[in-house]
GROMACS .gro file of C-alpha atoms in nm:
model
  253
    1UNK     CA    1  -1.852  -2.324   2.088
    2UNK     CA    2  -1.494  -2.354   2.202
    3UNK     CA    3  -1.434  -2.160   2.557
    4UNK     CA    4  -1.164  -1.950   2.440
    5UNK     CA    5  -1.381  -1.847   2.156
    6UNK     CA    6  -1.666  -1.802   2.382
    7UNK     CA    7  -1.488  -1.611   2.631
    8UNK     CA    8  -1.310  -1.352   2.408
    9UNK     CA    9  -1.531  -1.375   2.087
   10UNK     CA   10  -1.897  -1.439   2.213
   11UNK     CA   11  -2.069  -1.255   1.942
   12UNK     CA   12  -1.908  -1.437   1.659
   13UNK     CA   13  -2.119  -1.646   1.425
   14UNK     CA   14  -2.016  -1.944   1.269
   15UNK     CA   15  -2.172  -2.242   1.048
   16UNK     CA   16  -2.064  -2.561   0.931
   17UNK     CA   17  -1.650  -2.558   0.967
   18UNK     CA   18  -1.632  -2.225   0.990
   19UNK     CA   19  -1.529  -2.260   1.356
   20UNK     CA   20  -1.246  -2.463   1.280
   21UNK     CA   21  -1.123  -2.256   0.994
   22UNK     CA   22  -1.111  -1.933   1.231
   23UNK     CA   23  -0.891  -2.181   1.465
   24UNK     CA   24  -0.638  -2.301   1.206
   25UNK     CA   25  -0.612  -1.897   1.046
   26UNK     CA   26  -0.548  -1.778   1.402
   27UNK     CA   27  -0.226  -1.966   1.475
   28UNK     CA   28  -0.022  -1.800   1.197
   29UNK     CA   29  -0.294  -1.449   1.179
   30UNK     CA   30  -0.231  -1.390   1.589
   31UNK     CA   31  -0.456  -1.394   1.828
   32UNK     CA   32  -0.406  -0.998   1.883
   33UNK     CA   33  -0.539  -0.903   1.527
   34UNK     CA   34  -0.840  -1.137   1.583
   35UNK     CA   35  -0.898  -0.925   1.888
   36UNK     CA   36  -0.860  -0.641   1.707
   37UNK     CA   37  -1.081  -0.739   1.429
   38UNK     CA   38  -1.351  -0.834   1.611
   39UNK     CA   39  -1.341  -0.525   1.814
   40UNK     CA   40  -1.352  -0.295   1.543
   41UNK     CA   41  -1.686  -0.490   1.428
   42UNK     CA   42  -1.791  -0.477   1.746
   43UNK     CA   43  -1.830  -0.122   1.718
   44UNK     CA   44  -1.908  -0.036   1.346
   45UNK     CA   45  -2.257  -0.031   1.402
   46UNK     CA   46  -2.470   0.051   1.723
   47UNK     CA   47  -2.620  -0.189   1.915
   48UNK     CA   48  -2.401  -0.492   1.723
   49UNK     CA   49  -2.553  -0.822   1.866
   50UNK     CA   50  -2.402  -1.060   1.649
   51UNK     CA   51  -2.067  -1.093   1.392
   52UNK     CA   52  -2.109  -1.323   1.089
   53UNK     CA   53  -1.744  -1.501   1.049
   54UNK     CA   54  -1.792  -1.411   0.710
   55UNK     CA   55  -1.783  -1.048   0.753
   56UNK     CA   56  -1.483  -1.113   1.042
   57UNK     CA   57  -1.295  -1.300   0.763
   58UNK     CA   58  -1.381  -1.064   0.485
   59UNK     CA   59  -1.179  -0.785   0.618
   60UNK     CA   60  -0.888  -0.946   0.742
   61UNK     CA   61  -0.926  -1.100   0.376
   62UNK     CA   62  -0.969  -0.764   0.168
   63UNK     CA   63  -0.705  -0.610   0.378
   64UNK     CA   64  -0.415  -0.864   0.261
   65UNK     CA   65  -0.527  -0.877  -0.083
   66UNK     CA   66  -0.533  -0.494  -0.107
   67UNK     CA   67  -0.155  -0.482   0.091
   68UNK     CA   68  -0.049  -0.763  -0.201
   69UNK     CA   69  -0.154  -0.501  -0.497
   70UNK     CA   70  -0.066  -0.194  -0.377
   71UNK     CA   71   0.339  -0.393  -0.323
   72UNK     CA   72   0.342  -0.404  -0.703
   73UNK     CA   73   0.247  -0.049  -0.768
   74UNK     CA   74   0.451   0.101  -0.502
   75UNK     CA   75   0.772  -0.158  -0.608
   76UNK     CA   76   0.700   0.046  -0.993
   77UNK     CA   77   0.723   0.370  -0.776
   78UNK     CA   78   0.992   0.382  -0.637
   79UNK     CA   79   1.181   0.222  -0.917
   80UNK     CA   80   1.076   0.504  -1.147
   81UNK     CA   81   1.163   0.761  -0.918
   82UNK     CA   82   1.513   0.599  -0.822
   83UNK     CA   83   1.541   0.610  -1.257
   84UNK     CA   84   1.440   0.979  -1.191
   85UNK     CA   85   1.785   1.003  -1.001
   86UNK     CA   86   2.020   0.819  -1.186
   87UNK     CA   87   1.898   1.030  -1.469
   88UNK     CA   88   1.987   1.365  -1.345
   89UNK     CA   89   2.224   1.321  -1.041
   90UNK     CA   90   2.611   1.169  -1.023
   91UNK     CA   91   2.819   1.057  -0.763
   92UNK     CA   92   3.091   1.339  -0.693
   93UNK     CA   93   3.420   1.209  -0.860
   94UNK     CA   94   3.582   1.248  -0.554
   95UNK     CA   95   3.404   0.907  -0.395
   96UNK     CA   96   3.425   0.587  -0.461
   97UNK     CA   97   3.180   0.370  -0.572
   98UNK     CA   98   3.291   0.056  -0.318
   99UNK     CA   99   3.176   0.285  -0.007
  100UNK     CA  100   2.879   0.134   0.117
  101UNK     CA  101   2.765   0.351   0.434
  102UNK     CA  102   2.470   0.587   0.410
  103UNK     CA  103   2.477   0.820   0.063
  104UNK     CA  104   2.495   1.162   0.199
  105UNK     CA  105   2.345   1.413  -0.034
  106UNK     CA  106   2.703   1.600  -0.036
  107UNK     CA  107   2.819   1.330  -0.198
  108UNK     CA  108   2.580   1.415  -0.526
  109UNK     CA  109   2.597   1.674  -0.829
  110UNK     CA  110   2.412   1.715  -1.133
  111UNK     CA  111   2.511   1.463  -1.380
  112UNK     CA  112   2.722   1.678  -1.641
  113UNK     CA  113   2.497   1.724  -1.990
  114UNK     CA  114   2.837   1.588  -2.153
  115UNK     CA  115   2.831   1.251  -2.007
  116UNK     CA  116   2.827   0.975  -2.153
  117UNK     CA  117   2.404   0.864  -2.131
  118UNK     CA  118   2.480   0.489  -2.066
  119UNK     CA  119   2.724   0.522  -1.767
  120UNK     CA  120   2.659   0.606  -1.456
  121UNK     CA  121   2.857   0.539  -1.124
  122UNK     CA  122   2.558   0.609  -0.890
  123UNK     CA  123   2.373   0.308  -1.033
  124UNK     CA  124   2.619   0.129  -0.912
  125UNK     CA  125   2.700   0.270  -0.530
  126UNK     CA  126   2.675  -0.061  -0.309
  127UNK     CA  127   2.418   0.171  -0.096
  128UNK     CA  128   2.052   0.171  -0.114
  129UNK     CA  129   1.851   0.437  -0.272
  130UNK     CA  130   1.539   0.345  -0.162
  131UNK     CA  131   1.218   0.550  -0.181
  132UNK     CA  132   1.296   0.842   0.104
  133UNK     CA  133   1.638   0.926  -0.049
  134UNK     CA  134   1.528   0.935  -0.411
  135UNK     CA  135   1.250   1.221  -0.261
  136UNK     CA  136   1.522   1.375  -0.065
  137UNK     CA  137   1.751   1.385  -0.394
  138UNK     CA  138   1.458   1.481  -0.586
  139UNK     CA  139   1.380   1.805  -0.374
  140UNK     CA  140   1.757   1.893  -0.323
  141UNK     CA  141   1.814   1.891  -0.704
  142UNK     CA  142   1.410   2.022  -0.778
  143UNK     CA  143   1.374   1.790  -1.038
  144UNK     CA  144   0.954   1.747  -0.949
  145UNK     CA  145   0.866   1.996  -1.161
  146UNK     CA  146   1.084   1.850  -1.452
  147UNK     CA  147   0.856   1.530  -1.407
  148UNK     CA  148   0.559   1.704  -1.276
  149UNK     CA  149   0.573   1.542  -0.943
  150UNK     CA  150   0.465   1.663  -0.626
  151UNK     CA  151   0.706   1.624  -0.338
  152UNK     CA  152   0.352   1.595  -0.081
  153UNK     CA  153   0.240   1.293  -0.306
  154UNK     CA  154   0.590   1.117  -0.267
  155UNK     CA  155   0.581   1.167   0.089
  156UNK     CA  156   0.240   1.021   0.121
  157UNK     CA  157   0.331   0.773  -0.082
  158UNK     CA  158   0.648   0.666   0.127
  159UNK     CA  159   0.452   0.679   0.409
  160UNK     CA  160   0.210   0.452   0.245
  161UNK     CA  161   0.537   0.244   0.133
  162UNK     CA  162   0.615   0.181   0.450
  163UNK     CA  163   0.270   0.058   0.641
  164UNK     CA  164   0.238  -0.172   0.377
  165UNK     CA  165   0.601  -0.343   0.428
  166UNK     CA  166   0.544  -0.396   0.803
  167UNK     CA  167   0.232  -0.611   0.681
  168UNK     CA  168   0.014  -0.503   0.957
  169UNK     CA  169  -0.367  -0.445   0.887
  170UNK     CA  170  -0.340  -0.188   0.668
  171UNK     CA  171  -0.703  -0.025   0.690
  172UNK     CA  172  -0.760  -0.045   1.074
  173UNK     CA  173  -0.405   0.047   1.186
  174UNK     CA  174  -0.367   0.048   1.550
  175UNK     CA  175  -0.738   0.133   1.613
  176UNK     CA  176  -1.069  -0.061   1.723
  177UNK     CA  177  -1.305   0.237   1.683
  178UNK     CA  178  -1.506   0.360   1.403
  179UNK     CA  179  -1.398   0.695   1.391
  180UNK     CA  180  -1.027   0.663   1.387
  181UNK     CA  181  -1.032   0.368   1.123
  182UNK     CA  182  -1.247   0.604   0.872
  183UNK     CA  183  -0.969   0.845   0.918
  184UNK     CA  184  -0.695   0.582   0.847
  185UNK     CA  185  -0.857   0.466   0.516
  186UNK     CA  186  -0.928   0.831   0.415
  187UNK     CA  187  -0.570   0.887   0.444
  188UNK     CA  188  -0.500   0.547   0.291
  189UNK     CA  189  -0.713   0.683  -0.020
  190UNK     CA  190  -0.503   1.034   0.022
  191UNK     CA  191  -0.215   0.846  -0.075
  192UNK     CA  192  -0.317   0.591  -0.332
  193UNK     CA  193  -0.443   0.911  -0.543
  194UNK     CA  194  -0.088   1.046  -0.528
  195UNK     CA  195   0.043   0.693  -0.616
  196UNK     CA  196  -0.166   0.718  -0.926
  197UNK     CA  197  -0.071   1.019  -1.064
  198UNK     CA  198   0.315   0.917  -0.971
  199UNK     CA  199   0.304   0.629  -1.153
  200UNK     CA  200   0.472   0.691  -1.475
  201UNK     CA  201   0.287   0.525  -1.767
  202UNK     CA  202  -0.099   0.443  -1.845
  203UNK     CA  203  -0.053   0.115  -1.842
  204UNK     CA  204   0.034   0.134  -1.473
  205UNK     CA  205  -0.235   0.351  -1.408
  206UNK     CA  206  -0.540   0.187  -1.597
  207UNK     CA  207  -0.376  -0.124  -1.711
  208UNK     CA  208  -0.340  -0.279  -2.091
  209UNK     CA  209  -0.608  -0.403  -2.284
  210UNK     CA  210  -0.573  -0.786  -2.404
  211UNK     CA  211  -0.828  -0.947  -2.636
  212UNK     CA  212  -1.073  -0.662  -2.530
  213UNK     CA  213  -1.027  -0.721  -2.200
  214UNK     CA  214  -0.832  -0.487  -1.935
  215UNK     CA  215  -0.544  -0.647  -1.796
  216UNK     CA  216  -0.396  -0.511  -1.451
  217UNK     CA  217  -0.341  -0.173  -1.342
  218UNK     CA  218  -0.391   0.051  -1.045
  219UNK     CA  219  -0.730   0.116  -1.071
  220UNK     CA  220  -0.887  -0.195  -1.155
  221UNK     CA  221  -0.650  -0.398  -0.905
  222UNK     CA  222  -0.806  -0.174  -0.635
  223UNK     CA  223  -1.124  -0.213  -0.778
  224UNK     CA  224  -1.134  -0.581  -0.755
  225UNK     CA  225  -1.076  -0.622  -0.391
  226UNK     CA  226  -1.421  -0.448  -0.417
  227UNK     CA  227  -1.595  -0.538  -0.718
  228UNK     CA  228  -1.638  -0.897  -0.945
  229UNK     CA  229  -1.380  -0.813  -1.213
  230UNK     CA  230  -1.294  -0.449  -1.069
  231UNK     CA  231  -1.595  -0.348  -1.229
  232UNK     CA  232  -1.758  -0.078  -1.015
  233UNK     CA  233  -2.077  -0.092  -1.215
  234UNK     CA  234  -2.095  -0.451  -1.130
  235UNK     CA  235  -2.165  -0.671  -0.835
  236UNK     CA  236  -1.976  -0.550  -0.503
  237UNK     CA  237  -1.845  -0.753  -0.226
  238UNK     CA  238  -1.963  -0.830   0.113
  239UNK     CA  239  -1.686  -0.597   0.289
  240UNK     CA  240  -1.807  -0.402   0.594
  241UNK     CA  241  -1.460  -0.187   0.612
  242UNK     CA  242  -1.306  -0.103   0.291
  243UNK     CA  243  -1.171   0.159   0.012
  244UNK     CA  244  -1.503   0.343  -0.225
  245UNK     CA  245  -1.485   0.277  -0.572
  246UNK     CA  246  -1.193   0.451  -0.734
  247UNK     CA  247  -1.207   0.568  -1.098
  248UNK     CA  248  -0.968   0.821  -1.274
  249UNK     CA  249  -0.753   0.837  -1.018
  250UNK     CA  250  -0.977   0.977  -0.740
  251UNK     CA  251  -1.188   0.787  -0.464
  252UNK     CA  252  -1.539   0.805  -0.546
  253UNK     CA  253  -1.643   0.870  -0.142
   0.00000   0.00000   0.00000
């Protein structure tokens, strides 16, 4: 085995190229999640006295496929609740739509039940109304109950928003111990619930069905990091850290 392997990785396992593999993955991964990684295995279970690469690779694995689905769902989000605004709020006539510094929420009114449905001039301020402003408009103008949102699940879900868009690990966080990391992913779960019941359509939630078969959607996307064709009834994964099998928009723990 390789000395720098040896040296800061002696419990891994490899066979056949394997070895190699974790080499070439670790110049564009990092070193310092590889440490991090193993670490956390390390721990997971008492007395640990060797790590399959397989079960090393699996999580970094599950963890980026699971960051790549939730970026769609949370992308439909916040584009529904940004519609949510431009909907039911107006820039004040008194600014102009060129001004491209920070929208302040004294800028906004209630869009005026007499205007025209089509136009809108906060669609087009040069600013960005990106997920934390739409819930800051949102409670300002208390237009959650109108949609039957909760302002807790938007924040958990901007919060969520935001781990996922710094594409670190998204289930281990900052931690290499046990404890901590089953908090992270419980709160990680937290806020995937509330994504579901944001989300504004069933199609979104539970996906379409196409020549019998169900095509996308939250659920089964979770699902199959998990599960051979997101089927929870079905054959599961190898994955030593990961979500429980979610179904109706709850985390079946």
């Amino acid at each position: 085995m390789d000395d720098m392997i040896n040296s800061n990785f002696p419990l891994l396992r490899f066979k056949d190229e394997e070895e190699q593999q974790f080499k070439d993955y670790m110049v564009t991964r990092g070193k310092f999640l590889y440490k991090q990684v193993y670490d956390v295995l390390c721990k997971w279970e008492p007395n640990v006295k060797e790590i399959k690469y397989e079960h090393f690779k699996n999580v970094i694995r599950y963890d980026k496929s699971l960051r790549d689905k939730l970026y769609i769902y949370l992308a439909a989000a916040e584009e529904y609740l940004r519609n949510i605004v431009f909907e039911n709020v107006e820039l004040k006539v008194d600014y102009q739509v060129e001004k491209s510094s920070r929208l302040k929420l004294n800028q906004l009114c209630k869009r005026d039940k007499h205007s025209l449905e089509i136009q809108s001039r906060l669609y087009f301020y040069e600013g960005l109304i990106e997920f934390g402003v739409s819930k800051n408009i949102i409670t300002k103008f208390k237009l959650a109950k109108k949609y039957n949102l909760i302002i807790e699940d938007i924040e958990k879900v901007n919060r969520l928003r935001n781990k996922v868009m710094h594409h670190n690990m998204l289930l281990l966080s900052k931690y290499t111990d046990r404890e901590n990391v089953e908090s992270e992913i419980k709160g990680i779960e937290d806020a995937i619930e509330a994504l579901y019941r944001i989300l504004p359509t069933d199609g979104l939630k539970e996906g379409t069905i196409v020549d019998g078969i169900v095509r996308g959607g939250l659920t089964q996307d979770i699902n199959k990091s998990n599960y051979k064709d997101g089927n929870i009834a079905g054959e599961k994964y190898d994955n030593l850290i990961c979500l429980h099998a979610f179904k109706g928009g709850e985390f079946l723990r």
